[in-house]
Amino acid sequence: MTKERLTYLLTGGTGYIGSHTAVEMINNGYEVVIVDNLYNSSDVVVDRIEKITGIRPKFYPYDVRDKDTLRRVFEENSIEGVIHFAGLKSVGESVDRPLDYYRNNLDSTLSLLEIMKEFNVNNFVFSSSATVYGEGNPSPYTEDMPKGNCSNPYGWTKSMIEQILTDAAVANPELSVVLLRYFNPIGAHESGLIGEDPQGIPNNLMPYVSQVAIGRREKLTIFGNDYDTPDGTGERDFIHVVDLAEGHVKAIDYAKSHKGIEVFNLGTGNPYSVLDIVNTFMEVTGAEVKYEFGPRRAGDLAAVWADPSKSEKVLGWKATRDLRKMCEDTWNWQKNNPNGYKK
Ligand code: NAD
Ligand code: UFG
């Protein structure tokens, strides 16, 4: 007798984190259905997921905000639960276009929750962010710290969605919600077939570093070298995206057997500085990364890292890939796809 494969909907599943999670889910025996409007990703990702796993996920190029098309997805598939990755995620852009961020990120979540209710689907995993801890809390962050003030509209959408999900879980005792607060995902699948493919000039450190190394950008500007950190540059909790993806598989296991809402940090617990990243990347890859120091970037904190002990204790999850592996896999992806998914 063959075991029944449970079906999970991944909104935003062709994006950076969603695609890596799709691979881990398929490898763990799940059936994956992806809804993504391709605003920030490419449908080539579906081919790549198939190439890695041998199984092609079902793909709908829909907007999650659109309840009519979303309803069709739930009618055509027996969905057990949802991982909600879909959202706009650029901090700087959210300052210039706050309404787009609130509309997209909040509306997509509300539409999804309403359709899930119609179909009595009660397992929800959400892509939240370390940004909800705000400015007042000292690192390492623990899940029981009060949330803080976010320094930008993107962060507020995450904080607001966490509140919406908390209220929804109170109102519906059948609902199981897992809030995953990601720290700084970098790296790529070791096949080099999927990875991070930012459109335009990258906002985040690692894609900028790898684009300088491949010659797409002239040099990196390091935003500030006068922080109160050992080398003066900002410190973050960089985590390999495949470790992060594995955390989702554990979160789904947890959601199946629990009700109510629970929060987990997905980080390594080890802070590394911007200079650590640049130096390790050069050492591991042999590529040169030219850089200069510039002023601090508005809204940046000096040092942000997780206390991941709750995830280890409750989910049985721990990040295992080190910084060298993160750099190695980033470079493998970048070298094999110098222009990302563009053919
Ligand atoms: P991504 O942009 O690569 O993936 C998000 C995907 O959602 C994209 O493919 C985009 O096309 C899709 N999307 C956006 N709005 C949509 C809509 N209305 N309908 C359908 N599809 C839509 O980003 P990512 O890095 O993979 O991030 C995934 C999630 O994790 C996001 O919610 C992001 O805010 C969150 N997150 C990311 C980071 C990070 O550093 N990458 C950190 C913390 C949290
Ligand atoms: N940095 C540079 N130069 C660059 C880009 C970044 O020096 O060109 C520095 C930043 O100043 C910071 C560090 O590299 O010190 C990391 O910056 P990122 O932009 O890569 O990441 P952030 O920590 O600012 O933000 C990321 C995600 C957010 C998420 C947050 C959660 O972009 O979505 O992590 O911790 F909310």
GROMACS .gro file of C-alpha atoms and ligand atoms in nm:
model
  423
    1MET     CA    1   0.000   0.000   0.000
    2THR     CA    2   0.143   0.341  -0.089
    3LYS     CA    3   0.142   0.610   0.176
    4GLU     CA    4  -0.088   0.904   0.107
    5ARG     CA    5   0.106   1.216   0.014
    6LEU     CA    6  -0.022   1.521   0.203
    7THR     CA    7  -0.064   1.830  -0.011
    8TYR     CA    8   0.061   2.171   0.103
    9LEU     CA    9   0.002   2.502  -0.066
   10LEU     CA   10   0.309   2.725  -0.088
   11THR     CA   11   0.216   3.083  -0.171
   12GLY     CA   12   0.520   3.261  -0.310
   13GLY     CA   13   0.665   2.917  -0.380
   14THR     CA   14   0.872   3.023  -0.682
   15GLY     CA   15   1.054   3.283  -0.470
   16TYR     CA   16   1.389   3.240  -0.300
   17ILE     CA   17   1.285   3.076   0.026
   18GLY     CA   18   0.968   2.917  -0.113
   19SER     CA   19   1.155   2.730  -0.387
   20HIS     CA   20   1.408   2.584  -0.144
   21THR     CA   21   1.126   2.484   0.088
   22ALA     CA   22   0.937   2.322  -0.201
   23VAL     CA   23   1.241   2.100  -0.264
   24GLU     CA   24   1.268   1.997   0.102
   25MET     CA   25   0.894   1.930   0.123
   26ILE     CA   26   0.896   1.711  -0.189
   27ASN     CA   27   1.204   1.528  -0.062
   28ASN     CA   28   1.012   1.461   0.260
   29GLY     CA   29   0.722   1.302   0.076
   30TYR     CA   30   0.482   1.597   0.051
   31GLU     CA   31   0.292   1.704  -0.255
   32VAL     CA   32   0.346   2.073  -0.325
   33VAL     CA   33   0.112   2.319  -0.495
   34ILE     CA   34   0.253   2.664  -0.569
   35VAL     CA   35   0.060   2.989  -0.616
   36ASP     CA   36   0.283   3.278  -0.721
   37ASN     CA   37   0.204   3.579  -0.941
   38LEU     CA   38   0.570   3.592  -1.051
   39TYR     CA   39   0.599   3.953  -0.941
   40ASN     CA   40   0.946   3.879  -0.804
   41SER     CA   41   1.028   3.537  -0.946
   42SER     CA   42   1.036   3.325  -1.259
   43ASP     CA   43   0.842   3.018  -1.368
   44VAL     CA   44   1.176   2.862  -1.466
   45VAL     CA   45   1.194   2.779  -1.095
   46VAL     CA   46   0.923   2.514  -1.143
   47ASP     CA   47   1.144   2.337  -1.401
   48ARG     CA   48   1.440   2.359  -1.165
   49ILE     CA   49   1.246   2.212  -0.872
   50GLU     CA   50   1.147   1.925  -1.100
   51LYS     CA   51   1.509   1.880  -1.208
   52ILE     CA   52   1.627   1.856  -0.848
   53THR     CA   53   1.351   1.636  -0.708
   54GLY     CA   54   1.221   1.447  -1.013
   55ILE     CA   55   0.871   1.570  -0.926
   56ARG     CA   56   0.700   1.871  -1.079
   57PRO     CA   57   0.494   2.076  -0.834
   58LYS     CA   58   0.159   2.199  -0.957
   59PHE     CA   59   0.191   2.570  -1.034
   60TYR     CA   60  -0.076   2.842  -1.054
   61PRO     CA   61   0.041   3.188  -1.168
   62TYR     CA   62  -0.223   3.361  -0.957
   63ASP     CA   63  -0.232   3.655  -0.721
   64VAL     CA   64  -0.303   3.535  -0.367
   65ARG     CA   65  -0.521   3.839  -0.308
   66ASP     CA   66  -0.769   3.717  -0.570
   67LYS     CA   67  -1.012   3.500  -0.380
   68ASP     CA   68  -1.190   3.367  -0.690
   69THR     CA   69  -0.877   3.212  -0.838
   70LEU     CA   70  -0.753   3.104  -0.496
   71ARG     CA   71  -1.082   2.923  -0.440
   72ARG     CA   72  -1.020   2.728  -0.761
   73VAL     CA   73  -0.685   2.607  -0.622
   74PHE     CA   74  -0.857   2.476  -0.309
   75GLU     CA   75  -1.132   2.313  -0.517
   76GLU     CA   76  -0.884   2.134  -0.742
   77ASN     CA   77  -0.651   2.015  -0.466
   78SER     CA   78  -0.704   1.856  -0.129
   79ILE     CA   79  -0.497   2.104   0.069
   80GLU     CA   80  -0.383   1.997   0.415
   81GLY     CA   81  -0.210   2.321   0.508
   82VAL     CA   82  -0.048   2.638   0.381
   83ILE     CA   83   0.293   2.800   0.403
   84HIS     CA   84   0.247   3.168   0.326
   85PHE     CA   85   0.567   3.309   0.173
   86ALA     CA   86   0.404   3.546  -0.076
   87GLY     CA   87   0.474   3.909  -0.003
   88LEU     CA   88   0.670   4.214  -0.099
   89LYS     CA   89   0.996   4.221   0.096
   90SER     CA   90   1.216   4.517   0.014
   91VAL     CA   91   1.269   4.735   0.321
   92GLY     CA   92   1.374   5.048   0.127
   93GLU     CA   93   1.100   5.016  -0.132
   94SER     CA   94   0.841   4.983   0.144
   95VAL     CA   95   0.936   5.329   0.270
   96ASP     CA   96   0.863   5.477  -0.075
   97ARG     CA   97   0.555   5.264  -0.150
   98PRO     CA   98   0.392   5.191   0.188
   99LEU     CA   99   0.039   5.148   0.052
  100ASP     CA  100   0.151   4.883  -0.198
  101TYR     CA  101   0.318   4.694   0.086
  102TYR     CA  102   0.020   4.712   0.321
  103ARG     CA  103  -0.223   4.626   0.040
  104ASN     CA  104  -0.026   4.331  -0.094
  105ASN     CA  105   0.099   4.175   0.228
  106LEU     CA  106  -0.214   4.224   0.439
  107ASP     CA  107  -0.468   4.151   0.165
  108SER     CA  108  -0.296   3.831   0.053
  109THR     CA  109  -0.301   3.703   0.411
  110LEU     CA  110  -0.667   3.794   0.463
  111SER     CA  111  -0.778   3.635   0.134
  112LEU     CA  112  -0.587   3.321   0.219
  113LEU     CA  113  -0.735   3.296   0.570
  114GLU     CA  114  -1.087   3.348   0.436
  115ILE     CA  115  -1.054   3.079   0.169
  116MET     CA  116  -0.891   2.841   0.417
  117LYS     CA  117  -1.191   2.891   0.643
  118GLU     CA  118  -1.430   2.812   0.355
  119PHE     CA  119  -1.248   2.483   0.296
  120ASN     CA  120  -1.188   2.408   0.662
  121VAL     CA  121  -0.809   2.406   0.620
  122ASN     CA  122  -0.649   2.481   0.954
  123ASN     CA  123  -0.270   2.457   0.930
  124PHE     CA  124  -0.091   2.784   0.861
  125VAL     CA  125   0.281   2.855   0.863
  126PHE     CA  126   0.384   3.218   0.812
  127SER     CA  127   0.709   3.377   0.693
  128SER     CA  128   0.771   3.639   0.956
  129SER     CA  129   1.093   3.819   1.026
  130ALA     CA  130   1.338   3.909   1.300
  131THR     CA  131   1.249   4.266   1.213
  132VAL     CA  132   0.941   4.242   1.442
  133TYR     CA  133   1.168   4.249   1.749
  134GLY     CA  134   1.229   4.615   1.665
  135GLU     CA  135   1.491   4.840   1.810
  136GLY     CA  136   1.444   4.806   2.185
  137ASN     CA  137   1.538   4.441   2.240
  138PRO     CA  138   1.897   4.327   2.291
  139SER     CA  139   2.034   4.033   2.089
  140PRO     CA  140   2.009   3.741   2.110
  141TYR     CA  141   1.635   3.766   2.055
  142THR     CA  142   1.408   3.518   2.229
  143GLU     CA  143   1.049   3.454   2.122
  144ASP     CA  144   0.908   3.572   2.455
  145MET     CA  145   1.046   3.924   2.414
  146PRO     CA  146   0.781   4.188   2.346
  147LYS     CA  147   0.765   4.294   1.984
  148GLY     CA  148   0.915   4.635   1.917
  149ASN     CA  149   0.874   4.931   1.688
  150CYS     CA  150   0.958   4.848   1.330
  151SER     CA  151   1.167   5.099   1.142
  152ASN     CA  152   0.981   5.060   0.810
  153PRO     CA  153   0.640   4.968   0.658
  154TYR     CA  154   0.763   4.624   0.546
  155GLY     CA  155   0.841   4.535   0.906
  156TRP     CA  156   0.504   4.665   1.019
  157THR     CA  157   0.326   4.440   0.768
  158LYS     CA  158   0.497   4.141   0.933
  159SER     CA  159   0.408   4.263   1.280
  160MET     CA  160   0.046   4.332   1.179
  161ILE     CA  161   0.008   3.995   1.009
  162GLU     CA  162   0.137   3.826   1.324
  163GLN     CA  163  -0.140   4.008   1.514
  164ILE     CA  164  -0.404   3.913   1.255
  165LEU     CA  165  -0.302   3.548   1.280
  166THR     CA  166  -0.300   3.563   1.660
  167ASP     CA  167  -0.657   3.698   1.661
  168ALA     CA  168  -0.769   3.444   1.400
  169ALA     CA  169  -0.630   3.162   1.614
  170VAL     CA  170  -0.818   3.289   1.919
  171ALA     CA  171  -1.144   3.304   1.723
  172ASN     CA  172  -1.100   2.960   1.566
  173PRO     CA  173  -0.978   2.698   1.812
  174GLU     CA  174  -0.922   2.454   1.526
  175LEU     CA  175  -0.660   2.679   1.369
  176SER     CA  176  -0.292   2.597   1.411
  177VAL     CA  177  -0.057   2.883   1.328
  178VAL     CA  178   0.322   2.878   1.332
  179LEU     CA  179   0.501   3.210   1.302
  180LEU     CA  180   0.856   3.160   1.178
  181ARG     CA  181   1.081   3.459   1.240
  182TYR     CA  182   1.362   3.433   0.988
  183PHE     CA  183   1.697   3.593   1.046
  184ASN     CA  184   1.921   3.648   0.737
  185PRO     CA  185   1.887   3.368   0.481
  186ILE     CA  186   2.174   3.337   0.232
  187GLY     CA  187   2.323   3.054   0.023
  188ALA     CA  188   2.153   2.833  -0.230
  189HIS     CA  189   2.070   2.470  -0.302
  190GLU     CA  190   2.395   2.282  -0.352
  191SER     CA  191   2.290   2.175  -0.703
  192GLY     CA  192   2.331   2.539  -0.810
  193LEU     CA  193   1.992   2.513  -0.984
  194ILE     CA  194   1.796   2.743  -0.751
  195GLY     CA  195   1.909   3.048  -0.557
  196GLU     CA  196   1.840   3.410  -0.485
  197ASP     CA  197   1.771   3.618  -0.797
  198PRO     CA  198   1.699   3.977  -0.698
  199GLN     CA  199   1.564   4.206  -0.969
  200GLY     CA  200   1.768   4.524  -1.026
  201ILE     CA  201   2.025   4.638  -0.773
  202PRO     CA  202   2.031   4.400  -0.475
  203ASN     CA  203   1.932   4.546  -0.139
  204ASN     CA  204   2.073   4.260   0.062
  205LEU     CA  205   2.436   4.196   0.137
  206MET     CA  206   2.504   3.847  -0.002
  207PRO     CA  207   2.357   3.891  -0.353
  208TYR     CA  208   2.547   4.219  -0.377
  209VAL     CA  209   2.872   4.046  -0.277
  210SER     CA  210   2.824   3.768  -0.530
  211GLN     CA  211   2.734   4.011  -0.810
  212VAL     CA  212   3.053   4.208  -0.742
  213ALA     CA  213   3.249   3.882  -0.748
  214ILE     CA  214   3.100   3.782  -1.086
  215GLY     CA  215   3.163   4.129  -1.231
  216ARG     CA  216   2.805   4.253  -1.254
  217ARG     CA  217   2.876   4.533  -1.004
  218GLU     CA  218   3.195   4.728  -0.951
  219LYS     CA  219   3.223   4.731  -0.574
  220LEU     CA  220   3.033   4.677  -0.252
  221THR     CA  221   2.965   4.967  -0.020
  222ILE     CA  222   2.978   4.854   0.342
  223PHE     CA  223   2.723   5.061   0.527
  224GLY     CA  224   2.910   5.181   0.833
  225ASN     CA  225   3.234   5.071   1.005
  226ASP     CA  226   3.181   5.262   1.326
  227TYR     CA  227   2.929   5.034   1.498
  228ASP     CA  228   2.992   4.907   1.846
  229THR     CA  229   3.091   4.562   1.717
  230PRO     CA  230   3.433   4.388   1.716
  231ASP     CA  231   3.527   4.512   1.364
  232GLY     CA  232   3.291   4.810   1.347
  233THR     CA  233   3.064   4.665   1.077
  234GLY     CA  234   2.709   4.540   1.133
  235GLU     CA  235   2.651   4.189   1.265
  236ARG     CA  236   2.372   3.955   1.154
  237ASP     CA  237   2.261   3.596   1.201
  238PHE     CA  238   2.319   3.457   0.852
  239ILE     CA  239   2.150   3.123   0.796
  240HIS     CA  240   2.178   2.883   0.504
  241VAL     CA  241   1.852   2.886   0.309
  242VAL     CA  242   1.840   2.505   0.306
  243ASP     CA  243   1.860   2.500   0.687
  244LEU     CA  244   1.575   2.751   0.686
  245ALA     CA  245   1.378   2.533   0.442
  246GLU     CA  246   1.427   2.231   0.669
  247GLY     CA  247   1.283   2.438   0.953
  248HIS     CA  248   0.958   2.463   0.757
  249VAL     CA  249   0.927   2.086   0.730
  250LYS     CA  250   0.963   2.067   1.110
  251ALA     CA  251   0.713   2.351   1.154
  252ILE     CA  252   0.457   2.164   0.947
  253ASP     CA  253   0.502   1.853   1.162
  254TYR     CA  254   0.446   2.067   1.467
  255ALA     CA  255   0.137   2.241   1.324
  256LYS     CA  256  -0.025   1.905   1.247
  257SER     CA  257  -0.033   1.805   1.612
  258HIS     CA  258  -0.097   2.139   1.785
  259LYS     CA  259  -0.366   2.405   1.795
  260GLY     CA  260  -0.330   2.776   1.858
  261ILE     CA  261  -0.035   2.997   1.777
  262GLU     CA  262   0.336   2.943   1.835
  263VAL     CA  263   0.641   3.152   1.741
  264PHE     CA  264   0.985   3.021   1.648
  265ASN     CA  265   1.314   3.189   1.559
  266LEU     CA  266   1.493   3.040   1.260
  267GLY     CA  267   1.852   3.150   1.299
  268THR     CA  268   2.185   2.992   1.385
  269GLY     CA  269   2.256   3.188   1.703
  270ASN     CA  270   2.597   3.294   1.565
  271PRO     CA  271   2.649   3.656   1.465
  272TYR     CA  272   2.886   3.734   1.177
  273SER     CA  273   2.988   4.079   1.062
  274VAL     CA  274   2.968   4.225   0.713
  275LEU     CA  275   3.347   4.200   0.691
  276ASP     CA  276   3.334   3.834   0.802
  277ILE     CA  277   3.102   3.769   0.509
  278VAL     CA  278   3.321   3.949   0.255
  279ASN     CA  279   3.643   3.788   0.380
  280THR     CA  280   3.500   3.437   0.406
  281PHE     CA  281   3.343   3.469   0.061
  282MET     CA  282   3.679   3.568  -0.091
  283GLU     CA  283   3.864   3.292   0.094
  284VAL     CA  284   3.620   3.016  -0.002
  285THR     CA  285   3.568   3.115  -0.365
  286GLY     CA  286   3.901   3.270  -0.457
  287ALA     CA  287   3.704   3.553  -0.620
  288GLU     CA  288   3.779   3.916  -0.547
  289VAL     CA  289   3.516   4.137  -0.383
  290LYS     CA  290   3.612   4.504  -0.404
  291TYR     CA  291   3.460   4.715  -0.131
  292GLU     CA  292   3.463   5.057   0.027
  293PHE     CA  293   3.322   5.189   0.351
  294GLY     CA  294   3.027   5.426   0.334
  295PRO     CA  295   2.790   5.585   0.584
  296ARG     CA  296   2.545   5.378   0.790
  297ARG     CA  297   2.219   5.286   0.617
  298ALA     CA  298   1.910   5.444   0.776
  299GLY     CA  299   1.715   5.201   0.993
  300ASP     CA  300   1.998   4.946   1.032
  301LEU     CA  301   2.075   4.801   1.374
  302ALA     CA  302   2.430   4.728   1.490
  303ALA     CA  303   2.386   4.361   1.577
  304VAL     CA  304   2.095   4.120   1.532
  305TRP     CA  305   2.102   3.753   1.615
  306ALA     CA  306   1.872   3.479   1.736
  307ASP     CA  307   1.847   3.258   2.035
  308PRO     CA  308   1.735   2.946   1.844
  309SER     CA  309   1.706   2.719   2.151
  310LYS     CA  310   1.324   2.706   2.144
  311SER     CA  311   1.327   2.577   1.786
  312GLU     CA  312   1.579   2.314   1.882
  313LYS     CA  313   1.387   2.205   2.190
  314VAL     CA  314   1.032   2.214   2.052
  315LEU     CA  315   1.072   2.158   1.677
  316GLY     CA  316   1.383   1.941   1.694
  317TRP     CA  317   1.545   2.172   1.441
  318LYS     CA  318   1.893   2.319   1.433
  319ALA     CA  319   2.090   2.490   1.157
  320THR     CA  320   2.392   2.279   1.060
  321ARG     CA  321   2.555   2.452   0.762
  322ASP     CA  322   2.841   2.691   0.840
  323LEU     CA  323   2.938   3.024   0.685
  324ARG     CA  324   3.186   2.864   0.444
  325LYS     CA  325   2.910   2.640   0.307
  326MET     CA  326   2.679   2.943   0.274
  327CYS     CA  327   2.946   3.124   0.068
  328GLU     CA  328   3.035   2.815  -0.137
  329ASP     CA  329   2.673   2.748  -0.234
  330THR     CA  330   2.602   3.114  -0.311
  331TRP     CA  331   2.899   3.120  -0.545
  332ASN     CA  332   2.805   2.791  -0.712
  333TRP     CA  333   2.459   2.932  -0.787
  334GLN     CA  334   2.598   3.268  -0.905
  335LYS     CA  335   2.864   3.109  -1.131
  336ASN     CA  336   2.617   2.873  -1.293
  337ASN     CA  337   2.352   3.145  -1.334
  338PRO     CA  338   2.538   3.473  -1.381
  339ASN     CA  339   2.213   3.645  -1.480
  340GLY     CA  340   1.986   3.456  -1.244
  341TYR     CA  341   1.693   3.278  -1.409
  342LYS     CA  342   1.706   3.493  -1.723
  343LYS     CA  343   1.783   3.274  -2.020
  344NAD     P1  344   1.082   3.643  -0.279
  344NAD     O1  345   1.044   3.778  -0.328
  344NAD     O2  346   1.190   3.569  -0.349
  344NAD     O3  347   0.952   3.550  -0.274
  344NAD     C1  348   0.822   3.601  -0.251
  344NAD     C2  349   0.734   3.552  -0.364
  344NAD     O4  350   0.601   3.599  -0.344
  344NAD     C3  351   0.778   3.605  -0.502
  344NAD     O5  352   0.800   3.494  -0.587
  344NAD     C4  353   0.663   3.692  -0.549
  344NAD     O6  354   0.644   3.684  -0.689
  344NAD     C5  355   0.547   3.633  -0.471
  344NAD     N1  356   0.435   3.725  -0.445
  344NAD     C6  357   0.437   3.848  -0.389
  344NAD     N2  358   0.313   3.897  -0.377
  344NAD     C7  359   0.229   3.803  -0.427
  344NAD     C8  360   0.088   3.795  -0.442
  344NAD     N3  361   0.008   3.894  -0.403
  344NAD     N4  362   0.036   3.684  -0.498
  344NAD     C9  363   0.116   3.582  -0.538
  344NAD     N5  364   0.249   3.583  -0.527
  344NAD    C10  365   0.305   3.693  -0.470
  344NAD     O7  366   1.116   3.657  -0.123
  344NAD     P2  367   1.180   3.552  -0.023
  344NAD     O8  368   1.313   3.603   0.017
  344NAD     O9  369   1.167   3.415  -0.075
  344NAD    O10  370   1.084   3.574   0.103
  344NAD    C11  371   0.972   3.491   0.127
  344NAD    C12  372   0.899   3.544   0.248
  344NAD    O11  373   0.987   3.548   0.359
  344NAD    C13  374   0.846   3.686   0.231
  344NAD    O12  375   0.721   3.696   0.295
  344NAD    C14  376   0.949   3.769   0.303
  344NAD    O13  377   0.894   3.890   0.351
  344NAD    C15  378   0.987   3.677   0.418
  344NAD     N6  379   1.121   3.705   0.472
  344NAD    C16  380   1.229   3.708   0.389
  344NAD    C17  381   1.355   3.738   0.441
  344NAD    C18  382   1.476   3.744   0.351
  344NAD    O14  383   1.578   3.797   0.394
  344NAD     N7  384   1.471   3.690   0.229
  344NAD    C19  385   1.370   3.766   0.578
  344NAD    C20  386   1.258   3.761   0.660
  344NAD    C21  387   1.133   3.730   0.606
  345UFG     N1  388   2.498   4.579   0.395
  345UFG     C1  389   2.605   4.650   0.343
  345UFG     N2  390   2.604   4.677   0.210
  345UFG     C2  391   2.504   4.637   0.126
  345UFG     C3  392   2.396   4.565   0.181
  345UFG     C4  393   2.395   4.539   0.317
  345UFG     O1  394   2.696   4.687   0.415
  345UFG     O2  395   2.510   4.667   0.004
  345UFG     C5  396   2.497   4.548   0.539
  345UFG     C6  397   2.382   4.611   0.615
  345UFG     O3  398   2.415   4.742   0.653
  345UFG     C7  399   2.366   4.515   0.733
  345UFG     C8  400   2.405   4.379   0.673
  345UFG     O4  401   2.480   4.409   0.556
  345UFG     O5  402   2.456   4.547   0.834
  345UFG     C9  403   2.285   4.294   0.633
  345UFG     O6  404   2.199   4.370   0.550
  345UFG     P1  405   2.083   4.303   0.461
  345UFG     O7  406   2.019   4.413   0.383
  345UFG     O8  407   2.138   4.188   0.385
  345UFG     O9  408   1.985   4.244   0.571
  345UFG     P2  409   1.906   4.316   0.689
  345UFG    O10  410   1.955   4.255   0.816
  345UFG    O11  411   1.910   4.462   0.677
  345UFG    O12  412   1.754   4.271   0.658
  345UFG    C10  413   1.718   4.136   0.633
  345UFG    C11  414   1.601   4.130   0.535
  345UFG    C12  415   1.476   4.185   0.598
  345UFG    C13  416   1.450   4.118   0.729
  345UFG    C14  417   1.570   4.124   0.818
  345UFG    C15  418   1.545   4.040   0.940
  345UFG    O13  419   1.630   4.206   0.419
  345UFG    O14  420   1.368   4.154   0.514
  345UFG    O15  421   1.685   4.072   0.751
  345UFG    O16  422   1.650   4.041   1.024
  345UFG     F1  423   1.346   4.179   0.790
   0.00000   0.00000   0.00000
